[in-house]
Every structure is written in C-alpha cells, then in structure tokens.
Tab-separated table of C-alpha atoms and ligand atoms in Angstrom:
chain	number	residue	atom	x	y	z
A	6	MET	CA	163.282	-18.940	80.660
A	7	LYS	CA	160.121	-18.480	78.630
A	8	LYS	CA	158.267	-21.693	77.709
A	9	LEU	CA	156.259	-21.567	74.518
A	10	LYS	CA	153.570	-24.215	74.686
A	11	ILE	CA	152.919	-25.736	71.271
A	12	ALA	CA	150.139	-28.205	70.519
A	13	VAL	CA	151.296	-30.549	67.776
A	14	ILE	CA	148.685	-32.141	65.557
A	15	ALA	CA	150.788	-34.077	63.074
A	16	GLY	CA	147.679	-35.620	61.489
A	17	ASP	CA	147.636	-37.927	58.510
A	18	GLY	CA	149.736	-39.131	55.589
A	19	VAL	CA	152.892	-37.069	55.218
A	20	GLY	CA	151.763	-34.814	58.097
A	21	PRO	CA	153.819	-36.588	60.802
A	22	GLU	CA	156.821	-36.902	58.462
A	23	VAL	CA	157.061	-33.173	57.802
A	24	ILE	CA	156.068	-32.045	61.298
A	25	ASP	CA	158.896	-34.059	62.888
A	26	GLU	CA	161.346	-32.103	60.767
A	27	GLY	CA	159.745	-28.743	61.540
A	28	ILE	CA	160.064	-29.524	65.228
A	29	LYS	CA	163.737	-30.358	64.822
A	30	VAL	CA	164.249	-26.917	63.287
A	31	LEU	CA	162.274	-25.136	66.014
A	32	ASN	CA	164.299	-26.931	68.669
A	33	LYS	CA	167.505	-25.898	66.941
A	34	VAL	CA	166.399	-22.266	67.078
A	35	ALA	CA	165.533	-22.554	70.771
A	36	GLU	CA	168.973	-24.028	71.392
A	37	ILE	CA	170.554	-20.841	70.059
A	38	ASP	CA	168.654	-18.590	72.438
A	39	SER	CA	168.701	-19.271	76.145
A	40	THR	CA	165.693	-17.041	76.836
A	41	PHE	CA	163.026	-19.385	75.456
A	42	GLN	CA	162.188	-23.022	74.876
A	43	PHE	CA	159.462	-24.914	73.110
A	44	ASP	CA	157.286	-27.287	75.051
A	45	PHE	CA	155.595	-29.608	72.536
A	46	THR	CA	152.481	-31.599	73.410
A	47	TYR	CA	151.413	-34.203	70.859
A	48	PHE	CA	147.785	-34.879	70.021
A	49	PRO	CA	147.133	-38.123	68.151
A	50	TRP	CA	144.107	-36.719	66.330
A	51	GLY	CA	143.366	-37.473	62.697
A	52	CYS	CA	141.987	-40.235	60.506
A	53	GLU	CA	143.607	-43.112	62.388
A	54	PHE	CA	142.122	-41.757	65.611
A	55	TYR	CA	138.780	-41.598	63.793
A	56	THR	CA	138.887	-45.242	62.790
A	57	LYS	CA	139.540	-46.211	66.426
A	58	HIS	CA	137.261	-43.780	68.223
A	59	GLY	CA	134.703	-42.669	65.638
A	60	LYS	CA	135.752	-39.028	66.001
A	61	MET	CA	138.561	-36.854	64.710
A	62	MET	CA	139.512	-35.353	68.080
A	63	ASP	CA	138.570	-35.655	71.746
A	64	ASP	CA	135.144	-34.278	72.624
A	65	ASP	CA	136.794	-31.531	74.639
A	66	GLY	CA	139.617	-31.135	72.107
A	67	ILE	CA	139.014	-27.449	71.514
A	68	GLU	CA	138.998	-26.838	75.274
A	69	GLN	CA	142.328	-28.694	75.579
A	70	LEU	CA	143.926	-26.634	72.816
A	71	LYS	CA	142.958	-23.302	74.388
A	72	ALA	CA	145.835	-23.535	76.846
A	73	PHE	CA	148.506	-23.424	74.119
A	74	ASP	CA	150.447	-20.519	72.671
A	75	ALA	CA	150.183	-21.965	69.161
A	76	ILE	CA	149.215	-25.051	67.202
A	77	TYR	CA	151.571	-26.725	64.725
A	78	LEU	CA	149.640	-28.851	62.251
A	79	GLY	CA	150.838	-31.296	59.586
A	80	ALA	CA	147.951	-32.349	57.369
A	81	VAL	CA	144.533	-33.890	57.747
A	82	GLY	CA	142.640	-36.317	55.514
A	83	PHE	CA	143.167	-39.858	54.331
A	84	PRO	CA	141.364	-42.295	52.044
A	85	GLY	CA	138.884	-44.269	54.116
A	86	VAL	CA	137.462	-41.312	56.003
A	87	PRO	CA	135.256	-38.953	53.987
A	88	ASP	CA	137.151	-35.697	53.488
A	89	HIS	CA	134.267	-33.489	54.551
A	90	ILE	CA	134.192	-35.272	57.901
A	91	SER	CA	137.920	-35.353	58.557
A	92	LEU	CA	138.419	-31.723	57.624
A	93	TRP	CA	135.288	-30.263	59.172
A	94	ASP	CA	135.805	-32.083	62.457
A	95	LEU	CA	139.431	-31.124	62.907
A	96	LEU	CA	141.154	-28.510	60.745
A	97	LEU	CA	138.143	-26.327	59.974
A	98	LYS	CA	136.807	-26.786	63.490
A	99	ILE	CA	140.021	-25.330	64.906
A	100	ARG	CA	140.129	-22.428	62.440
A	101	LYS	CA	136.543	-21.533	63.283
A	102	SER	CA	136.479	-22.222	67.019
A	103	PHE	CA	139.589	-20.094	67.507
A	104	ASP	CA	138.400	-17.354	65.194
A	105	GLN	CA	141.558	-17.646	63.103
A	106	TYR	CA	140.023	-15.381	60.550
A	107	VAL	CA	143.248	-14.364	58.829
A	108	ASN	CA	145.063	-16.888	56.666
A	109	ILE	CA	148.449	-15.507	55.641
A	110	ARG	CA	150.029	-17.252	52.685
A	111	PRO	CA	153.186	-15.847	51.131
A	112	VAL	CA	153.622	-16.456	47.404
A	113	THR	CA	157.246	-15.417	47.134
A	114	LEU	CA	159.738	-16.945	44.756
A	115	LEU	CA	162.805	-17.474	46.920
A	116	LYS	CA	166.244	-17.459	45.342
A	117	GLY	CA	167.022	-20.925	44.043
A	118	ALA	CA	163.346	-21.956	43.856
A	119	LYS	CA	161.978	-22.912	40.457
A	120	THR	CA	158.840	-21.330	39.062
A	121	ALA	CA	156.459	-22.954	36.611
A	122	LEU	CA	156.494	-19.705	34.633
A	123	GLN	CA	158.861	-18.750	31.836
A	124	ASP	CA	160.621	-15.446	31.322
A	125	VAL	CA	159.718	-14.012	34.665
A	126	LYS	CA	162.011	-12.123	36.991
A	127	ARG	CA	162.341	-13.587	40.469
A	128	GLU	CA	161.411	-10.291	42.136
A	129	ASP	CA	158.171	-10.212	40.151
A	130	ILE	CA	156.727	-13.083	42.173
A	131	ASN	CA	156.368	-11.600	45.616
A	132	MET	CA	152.785	-11.651	46.832
A	133	LEU	CA	151.259	-11.882	50.251
A	134	PHE	CA	147.849	-13.522	50.188
A	135	ILE	CA	145.488	-12.597	52.994
A	136	ARG	CA	142.679	-15.084	52.776
A	137	GLU	CA	139.428	-14.762	54.744
A	138	ASN	CA	139.482	-17.875	56.906
A	139	SER	CA	136.323	-18.022	58.983
A	140	GLU	CA	133.216	-17.758	56.822
A	141	GLY	CA	132.336	-17.005	53.179
A	142	GLU	CA	132.003	-20.084	51.028
A	143	TYR	CA	133.188	-22.183	54.004
A	144	SER	CA	130.294	-21.194	56.254
A	145	GLY	CA	129.043	-24.769	56.337
A	146	ALA	CA	125.469	-23.515	56.067
A	147	GLY	CA	123.268	-25.573	53.843
A	148	ASP	CA	121.032	-28.564	53.554
A	149	TRP	CA	120.487	-31.763	51.621
A	150	LEU	CA	116.809	-32.206	51.077
A	151	PHE	CA	115.046	-35.329	49.837
A	152	LYS	CA	118.391	-37.124	49.842
A	153	GLY	CA	118.559	-39.957	47.342
A	154	GLN	CA	115.237	-39.129	45.758
A	155	ASP	CA	114.693	-37.901	42.229
A	156	HIS	CA	113.891	-34.424	43.423
A	157	GLU	CA	116.786	-34.099	45.879
A	158	VAL	CA	118.068	-30.579	46.416
A	159	VAL	CA	121.422	-29.500	47.796
A	160	LEU	CA	122.062	-26.054	49.233
A	161	GLN	CA	125.516	-24.731	50.084
A	162	ASN	CA	125.266	-21.176	51.316
A	163	SER	CA	127.980	-18.568	51.473
A	164	VAL	CA	127.908	-16.242	54.434
A	165	PHE	CA	129.548	-12.827	54.221
A	166	SER	CA	128.888	-10.909	57.396
A	167	ARG	CA	129.585	-7.203	57.738
A	168	LYS	CA	131.930	-7.936	60.639
A	169	GLY	CA	133.736	-10.789	58.887
A	170	THR	CA	134.180	-8.954	55.612
A	171	GLU	CA	135.258	-5.674	57.132
A	172	ARG	CA	137.796	-7.137	59.514
A	173	ILE	CA	139.687	-9.136	56.885
A	174	ILE	CA	139.756	-6.214	54.462
A	175	ARG	CA	140.894	-3.859	57.215
A	176	TYR	CA	143.615	-6.314	58.241
A	177	ALA	CA	144.817	-6.377	54.625
A	178	PHE	CA	144.868	-2.567	54.400
A	179	GLU	CA	146.844	-2.367	57.641
A	180	THR	CA	149.355	-4.874	56.260
A	181	ALA	CA	149.698	-3.068	52.936
A	182	LYS	CA	150.097	0.266	54.726
A	183	LYS	CA	152.758	-1.117	57.066
A	184	GLU	CA	154.667	-2.710	54.212
A	185	GLY	CA	154.245	0.241	51.831
A	186	ARG	CA	152.800	-2.050	49.154
A	187	THR	CA	149.740	-2.076	46.954
A	188	LEU	CA	146.595	-3.988	47.898
A	189	THR	CA	144.584	-6.019	45.408
A	190	SER	CA	141.107	-7.338	46.129
A	191	ILE	CA	139.953	-10.439	44.273
A	192	SER	CA	136.217	-11.090	44.035
A	193	LYS	CA	133.483	-12.021	41.579
A	194	GLY	CA	130.734	-9.424	41.686
A	195	ASN	CA	129.591	-10.012	38.144
A	196	ALA	CA	128.196	-13.460	38.929
A	197	LEU	CA	127.885	-13.589	42.725
A	198	ASN	CA	125.420	-10.762	42.831
A	199	TYR	CA	124.986	-10.501	46.584
A	200	SER	CA	128.108	-11.725	48.350
A	201	MET	CA	130.744	-10.317	46.050
A	202	VAL	CA	128.910	-7.081	45.322
A	203	PHE	CA	128.912	-6.613	49.083
A	204	TRP	CA	132.621	-7.553	49.280
A	205	ASP	CA	133.494	-4.950	46.636
A	206	GLN	CA	131.434	-2.325	48.434
A	207	VAL	CA	133.171	-2.976	51.754
A	208	PHE	CA	136.544	-2.883	49.995
A	209	GLU	CA	135.666	0.567	48.621
A	210	GLU	CA	134.470	1.798	52.005
A	211	VAL	CA	137.531	0.670	53.911
A	212	SER	CA	139.767	1.915	51.125
A	213	ALA	CA	138.575	5.454	51.838
A	214	GLU	CA	140.222	5.200	55.282
A	215	TYR	CA	143.577	4.365	53.684
A	216	PRO	CA	144.255	6.994	51.023
A	217	GLU	CA	147.977	6.125	51.146
A	218	VAL	CA	147.382	2.524	49.978
A	219	LYS	CA	147.205	2.098	46.217
A	220	THR	CA	144.534	-0.466	45.329
A	221	ALA	CA	143.396	-2.665	42.481
A	222	SER	CA	140.395	-4.940	42.163
A	223	TYR	CA	140.074	-7.962	39.886
A	224	LEU	CA	137.518	-10.584	39.106
A	225	VAL	CA	138.837	-13.961	40.202
A	226	ASP	CA	138.924	-15.478	36.727
A	227	ALA	CA	141.022	-12.635	35.360
A	228	ALA	CA	143.166	-12.689	38.501
A	229	ALA	CA	144.015	-16.361	37.930
A	230	MET	CA	145.099	-15.519	34.394
A	231	LEU	CA	147.100	-12.453	35.470
A	232	MET	CA	148.921	-14.312	38.243
A	233	ILE	CA	150.453	-16.364	35.436
A	234	LYS	CA	150.833	-13.692	32.782
A	235	ASP	CA	151.850	-10.715	34.889
A	236	PRO	CA	152.516	-11.737	38.488
A	237	LYS	CA	154.209	-8.475	39.447
A	238	ARG	CA	150.819	-6.768	39.555
A	239	PHE	CA	150.087	-8.561	42.817
A	240	GLU	CA	151.623	-7.416	46.086
A	241	VAL	CA	149.333	-7.714	49.099
A	242	VAL	CA	146.164	-9.548	48.049
A	243	VAL	CA	142.902	-9.949	49.941
A	244	THR	CA	140.267	-12.455	48.938
A	245	SER	CA	137.546	-14.775	50.159
A	246	ASN	CA	137.987	-18.192	51.735
A	247	LEU	CA	137.445	-20.352	48.636
A	248	PHE	CA	139.148	-18.056	46.143
A	249	GLY	CA	142.108	-17.808	48.508
A	250	ASP	CA	142.279	-21.577	48.803
A	251	ILE	CA	142.400	-22.075	45.047
A	252	LEU	CA	144.641	-19.151	44.155
A	253	THR	CA	147.266	-20.062	46.750
A	254	ASP	CA	147.703	-23.536	45.239
A	255	LEU	CA	148.169	-21.731	41.925
A	256	GLY	CA	150.536	-19.421	43.796
A	257	ALA	CA	152.463	-22.436	45.073
A	258	ALA	CA	152.984	-23.631	41.521
A	259	ILE	CA	154.562	-20.345	40.479
A	260	ALA	CA	156.608	-19.962	43.664
A	261	GLY	CA	158.571	-23.179	44.045
A	262	GLY	CA	155.888	-25.843	44.315
A	263	ILE	CA	153.338	-27.126	46.792
A	264	GLY	CA	156.101	-28.566	48.991
A	265	LEU	CA	157.292	-25.056	49.770
A	266	ALA	CA	154.033	-23.171	50.389
A	267	ALA	CA	153.308	-22.216	53.991
A	268	GLY	CA	150.350	-20.738	55.784
A	269	ALA	CA	149.504	-19.138	59.111
A	270	ASN	CA	145.985	-19.159	60.548
A	271	ILE	CA	145.941	-16.123	62.760
A	272	ASN	CA	143.624	-14.867	65.464
A	273	PRO	CA	144.956	-11.301	65.493
A	274	GLU	CA	143.401	-10.450	68.857
A	275	ARG	CA	145.343	-13.350	70.405
A	276	ASP	CA	142.273	-14.436	72.341
A	277	TYR	CA	142.962	-17.974	71.087
A	278	PRO	CA	145.964	-19.864	69.783
A	279	SER	CA	146.930	-19.352	66.157
A	280	MET	CA	147.833	-22.303	63.942
A	281	PHE	CA	150.772	-22.832	61.580
A	282	GLU	CA	150.799	-25.409	58.792
A	283	PRO	CA	151.958	-26.177	55.278
A	284	ILE	CA	149.196	-25.445	52.779
A	285	HIS	CA	149.483	-28.864	51.167
A	286	GLY	CA	147.487	-31.906	52.215
A	287	SER	CA	148.395	-35.350	53.469
A	288	ALA	CA	149.741	-36.442	50.049
A	289	PRO	CA	148.599	-40.086	50.374
A	290	ASP	CA	150.338	-40.877	47.083
A	291	ILE	CA	153.797	-40.419	48.649
A	292	ALA	CA	153.051	-41.006	52.353
A	293	GLY	CA	155.262	-43.393	54.319
A	294	ARG	CA	158.218	-43.177	51.945
A	295	GLY	CA	160.179	-40.444	53.719
A	296	ILE	CA	160.320	-38.278	50.609
A	297	ALA	CA	157.804	-35.526	51.395
A	298	ASN	CA	159.216	-32.042	51.150
A	299	PRO	CA	159.414	-30.559	54.675
A	300	LEU	CA	160.174	-27.005	53.521
A	301	ALA	CA	156.578	-25.718	53.651
A	302	THR	CA	156.285	-26.949	57.210
A	303	ILE	CA	159.631	-25.392	58.070
A	304	TRP	CA	158.565	-22.101	56.478
A	305	SER	CA	155.433	-22.170	58.624
A	306	ALA	CA	157.706	-22.584	61.651
A	307	SER	CA	159.366	-19.359	60.503
A	308	GLN	CA	155.921	-17.730	60.469
A	309	MET	CA	155.371	-19.006	64.007
A	310	LEU	CA	158.631	-17.426	65.157
A	311	ASP	CA	157.558	-14.112	63.596
A	312	PHE	CA	154.204	-14.386	65.352
A	313	PHE	CA	155.937	-14.833	68.716
A	314	GLY	CA	157.950	-11.677	68.049
A	315	TYR	CA	161.179	-13.517	67.246
A	316	GLU	CA	161.442	-12.032	63.781
A	317	GLU	CA	165.217	-12.367	63.683
A	318	TYR	CA	164.797	-16.144	64.030
A	319	GLY	CA	161.915	-16.236	61.549
A	320	LYS	CA	164.286	-14.589	59.096
A	321	LEU	CA	167.106	-16.951	60.024
A	322	VAL	CA	164.935	-19.969	59.169
A	323	LEU	CA	163.633	-18.446	55.939
A	324	GLU	CA	167.144	-17.540	54.842
A	325	ALA	CA	168.297	-21.066	55.606
A	326	ILE	CA	165.552	-22.367	53.303
A	327	GLN	CA	166.716	-19.950	50.646
A	328	GLN	CA	170.354	-20.997	51.004
A	329	LEU	CA	169.390	-24.658	50.745
A	330	LEU	CA	167.498	-23.907	47.537
A	331	VAL	CA	170.414	-21.959	46.098
A	332	GLU	CA	172.818	-24.791	46.922
A	333	GLY	CA	170.402	-27.149	45.142
A	334	GLN	CA	172.146	-30.233	46.560
A	335	VAL	CA	169.771	-31.529	49.211
A	336	LEU	CA	166.253	-31.546	47.799
A	337	THR	CA	163.318	-33.963	47.802
A	338	PRO	CA	162.068	-35.550	44.548
A	339	ASP	CA	159.266	-32.990	44.037
A	340	MET	CA	162.095	-30.468	43.557
A	341	ASN	CA	163.961	-32.872	41.281
A	342	GLY	CA	166.296	-33.964	44.065
A	343	THR	CA	167.032	-37.374	45.522
A	344	SER	CA	167.163	-36.545	49.241
A	345	SER	CA	164.840	-37.644	51.994
A	346	THR	CA	162.571	-35.515	54.170
A	347	SER	CA	164.953	-35.665	57.114
A	348	GLU	CA	168.082	-35.016	55.044
A	349	VAL	CA	166.548	-31.730	53.921
A	350	ALA	CA	165.783	-30.662	57.485
A	351	ASP	CA	169.230	-31.760	58.655
A	352	ARG	CA	170.809	-29.542	56.014
A	353	ILE	CA	168.599	-26.631	57.143
A	354	ILE	CA	169.840	-27.169	60.683
A	355	GLU	CA	173.460	-27.196	59.526
A	356	ILE	CA	172.928	-23.961	57.621
A	357	ILE	CA	171.334	-22.352	60.678
A	358	ALA	CA	174.227	-23.484	62.856
A	359	SER	CA	176.853	-22.157	60.486
A	360	THR	CA	175.025	-18.829	60.005
A	361	VAL	CA	174.844	-18.363	63.734
A	362	SER	CA	178.471	-19.239	64.358
A	363	SER	CA	179.762	-17.008	61.573
A	364	ASN	CA	177.512	-14.035	62.293
A	365	ARG	CA	177.260	-14.369	66.026
A	366	LEU	CA	173.611	-13.488	65.605
A	367	ASN	CA	172.852	-10.440	67.661
A	368	VAL	CA	170.367	-11.547	70.291
B	401	NAD	P1	147.841	-32.753	48.517
B	401	NAD	O1	148.353	-31.374	48.748
B	401	NAD	O2	147.914	-33.692	49.648
B	401	NAD	O3	148.637	-33.397	47.285
B	401	NAD	C1	148.623	-32.853	45.968
B	401	NAD	C2	149.896	-33.312	45.230
B	401	NAD	O4	151.013	-32.607	45.791
B	401	NAD	C3	150.192	-34.797	45.392
B	401	NAD	O5	150.748	-35.272	44.202
B	401	NAD	C4	151.234	-34.842	46.503
B	401	NAD	O6	152.126	-35.916	46.438
B	401	NAD	C5	151.973	-33.513	46.294
B	401	NAD	N1	152.488	-32.993	47.583
B	401	NAD	C6	151.762	-32.444	48.577
B	401	NAD	N2	152.555	-32.135	49.606
B	401	NAD	C7	153.803	-32.484	49.266
B	401	NAD	C8	155.057	-32.423	49.917
B	401	NAD	N3	155.202	-31.918	51.158
B	401	NAD	N4	156.131	-32.907	49.269
B	401	NAD	C9	156.023	-33.409	48.036
B	401	NAD	N5	154.868	-33.498	47.361
B	401	NAD	C10	153.760	-33.046	47.969
B	401	NAD	O7	146.350	-32.587	47.994
B	401	NAD	P2	145.240	-33.713	47.668
B	401	NAD	O8	145.886	-34.917	47.090
B	401	NAD	O9	144.211	-32.999	46.906
B	401	NAD	O10	144.625	-34.090	49.093
B	401	NAD	C11	145.025	-35.204	49.870
B	401	NAD	C12	144.313	-35.164	51.211
B	401	NAD	O11	144.749	-34.030	51.962
B	401	NAD	C13	142.799	-35.005	51.104
B	401	NAD	O12	142.236	-35.766	52.147
B	401	NAD	C14	142.566	-33.525	51.324
B	401	NAD	O13	141.280	-33.217	51.796
B	401	NAD	C15	143.614	-33.236	52.359
B	401	NAD	N6	144.076	-31.841	52.446
B	401	NAD	C16	144.408	-31.406	53.707
B	401	NAD	C17	144.968	-30.159	53.879
B	401	NAD	C18	145.346	-29.721	55.256
B	401	NAD	O14	145.317	-30.502	56.184
B	401	NAD	N7	145.728	-28.489	55.459
B	401	NAD	C19	145.225	-29.344	52.753
B	401	NAD	C20	144.879	-29.832	51.485
B	401	NAD	C21	144.323	-31.085	51.337
B	402	IPM	C1	143.903	-25.578	52.719
B	402	IPM	C2	143.083	-26.818	52.532
B	402	IPM	C3	141.787	-26.736	53.329
B	402	IPM	C4	141.013	-25.517	52.845
B	402	IPM	C5	140.910	-27.989	53.217
B	402	IPM	C6	141.693	-29.218	53.567
B	402	IPM	C7	139.648	-27.890	53.994
B	402	IPM	O1	142.848	-27.056	51.180
B	402	IPM	O2	144.227	-25.256	53.867
B	402	IPM	O3	144.260	-24.949	51.717
B	402	IPM	O4	140.310	-25.593	51.843
B	402	IPM	O5	141.123	-24.483	53.486
B	403	MN	MN1	143.957	-25.751	49.855
C-alpha cells in the first residue's frame, strides 16, 4: 500500500473550515482504492501561531516540509498580523523555497456554475492560466529609505531572470502543445519597458520552437477587457506573477465565483513538494460561521490527485463538483444556497460513492 504523505497547513480564517472538507473528500477517494492511502500531518502555522510565537512557522519549517509528497493549504492572513508578514513568512516562503514556479489555475465554467457574464456560452469560458510563481513583481527586492521622513523613498523591484522567464513560457508551450490548444501571453511592454519587453522577446523566441502552437499576445489592460467581452479567445494563458494573481480573481468571477477557483503551485522537477490550495484568502468576513464554500479546496484536491498520477480520481472529484452544481440543491450562500460548508462536502462524497458503485470505476 502506497502512503502519500501530505503536510496540511490549514492556516487562518476559513482555511481550516474548507481544508477539513477537502481532507474528507481525499479520504473518501483513498477508501475506494486499496493501493494508496493519505497520511496527513497537521502544522498549526498561521496568524494564531504568530501571535503566540512571534513567527508564522517553525524556524526549520521548510526543512520539515521537505519530507512530504505534497502540501495542502487553506488560507493565510488575518486582521491583527500585517499581511505582508503573514504571507511572506508562510505562503510565499513555501512557493519560493520549493521553487514552485508554476501556478496552474483553471478558469473553466463547469456545468451548473453561474458566470457573472451575460450571453456567453458555457464552452466559451475554458481557460488554463499558467502564472509565473517565483519571481517577477513578487521578487521581494526593494528598499524603504528615509522611512517616515519627508523625503522617504520606496523601491519595489521586479525581477525577470532569463531562466525564470524562459522556463514558465516553455512550460506553457508544452502544455498548449499537449492539449492541442492555443497559447496567449499577457504582458505590458508598452509601459514596463524593460521587464515586459524582455518577456515578449522570450515569448517570441520560445514560440519559434513550437510552430504547431498557435499564439496570441495581449497587453494586460486589453486582456482584462477581453476576458469579459470575448472569453473564448483565451485557452492556455501564460503571464507574470502579479498579472496572473489579478486576472485569476477576475477569472473566478466569470467561472462560478471565488469559492470555486482552485490553484496548484507546482515544482515540475519534483525536487520539492508541490502545494495545492484554493485561490481565495481567509475570508475573515465569514470565518467561523461554517458557511465558506469548500469547492475550491476540493477542486484543488482534484489537482493533487492528477499530480500524483491518479487522473481518473481527479476527474471523479471534478465531475462530482459539476454534478453538485447541476443539482443546485446543496450550495453555500456565496452560490445563493443555504447549506453549510460540511453539507456541501458531504454531498460531494455521496455523489462520489454513487458514481463509483454505479460505474464500478475501472481501477
Ligand atoms: P478573500 O479571498 O479572503 O475574500 C474576498 C471575498 O470573497 C470576501 O467577501 C470573502 O467572504 C469571499 N470568499 C473568499 N473565499 C470564500 C469562500 N470559500 N466561500 C465564500 N466566500 C468566500 O480576500 P481578501 O478579503 O482580500 O483577503 C483576506 C485575507 O486573506 C488577507 O489577509 C489576504 O492577504 C489573505 N489572502 C490569502 C490568500 C492565500 O492564503 N492563498 C489568498 C488571498 C488573500
Ligand atoms: C493568491 C494570493 C497570494 C498571491 C497572496 C496572498 C500573497 O492572492 O494566491 O492569489 O498574491 O499570490
Ligand atoms: Mn490572489
């Protein structure tokens, strides 16, 4: 029996509420297949830990996490701890330390999910965002000079390395080639006259190695407009760290809401664990009420199953989400329902169980 070792960082706010439900679903999947099991180890890191210990994680936290096959993360950040500390010392630290340079965020309108757009065909919203996840605008390089004085100066530098830019663009081309889809690059070379001119140049260079992949390139402002006005233009999309952050929240709004949007932080070389999480935050405004939508976290569990090579189970979970949405009976308030976080996950588990018993899933 294979044991998949998962580090669980439930984190803050609604993080623990949604992670508990994702774990229930993963355990259900493992119950179906006798060849593997999940072995979850819980880390109490986050803002509460910070208020007790003055740090977001153990000093050797990164070392401890190295031993795991994957990390399952809820959300980080809570009023009382400055966001730039809580996020830089935990979430971003993990992404960077483990060179999780690919952030995969599907923007796909599942059947039954509601879009914020009007007069759009469901099939027209089916994008795969590949966000650079290790450098760019999130390099953390900068300074704050003469702090508090009249002449204070703040510098926040973007870093686009040849290696970092090329590898994310190449990863995106490989994905588009494998999936037989177009690839769109989103940048901003007209204003960011070094970093994004370089990005566009690397995109052109790598493009020459993939004559079979049809490409497009947009400025980020126009891309934001076109995602709303003509979403079918976008299939596989590659973009920088900050643009990817912003556009995937926009993507969430057109593909069922922030409670449904999932993300995988991948180290493709598998030298380090990859990390799976919903893209939303700790939602302090609804935390503690048991009404957070667990579907994004459950979708990210489906991404984890795919990553482990259990694609048939990844699909099983995603299809269960879709069936739940089509039924439209058991939904949290953000989706205009009246159900609780755990009722949604329980219904997902029932759907999985009935799919398996009626199909006798071939495994
Ligand atoms: P947020 O995503 O937490 O919330 C934005 C809005 O979406 C809120 O109205 C919230 O109630 C709603 N929402 C989010 N997740 C939901 C869910 N599962 N079900 C139903 N509604 C949901 O973003 P924010 O308010 O800008 O940030 C709150 C905190 O989270 C901040 O500290 C921020 O830095 C942090 N944050 C963390 C992550 C992460 O850990 N990956 C991501 C984004 C923001
Ligand atoms: C996300 C989040 C993070 C990001 C924050 C919390 C640092 O917004 O995962 O989308 O900007 O990457
Ligand atoms: Mn974000």
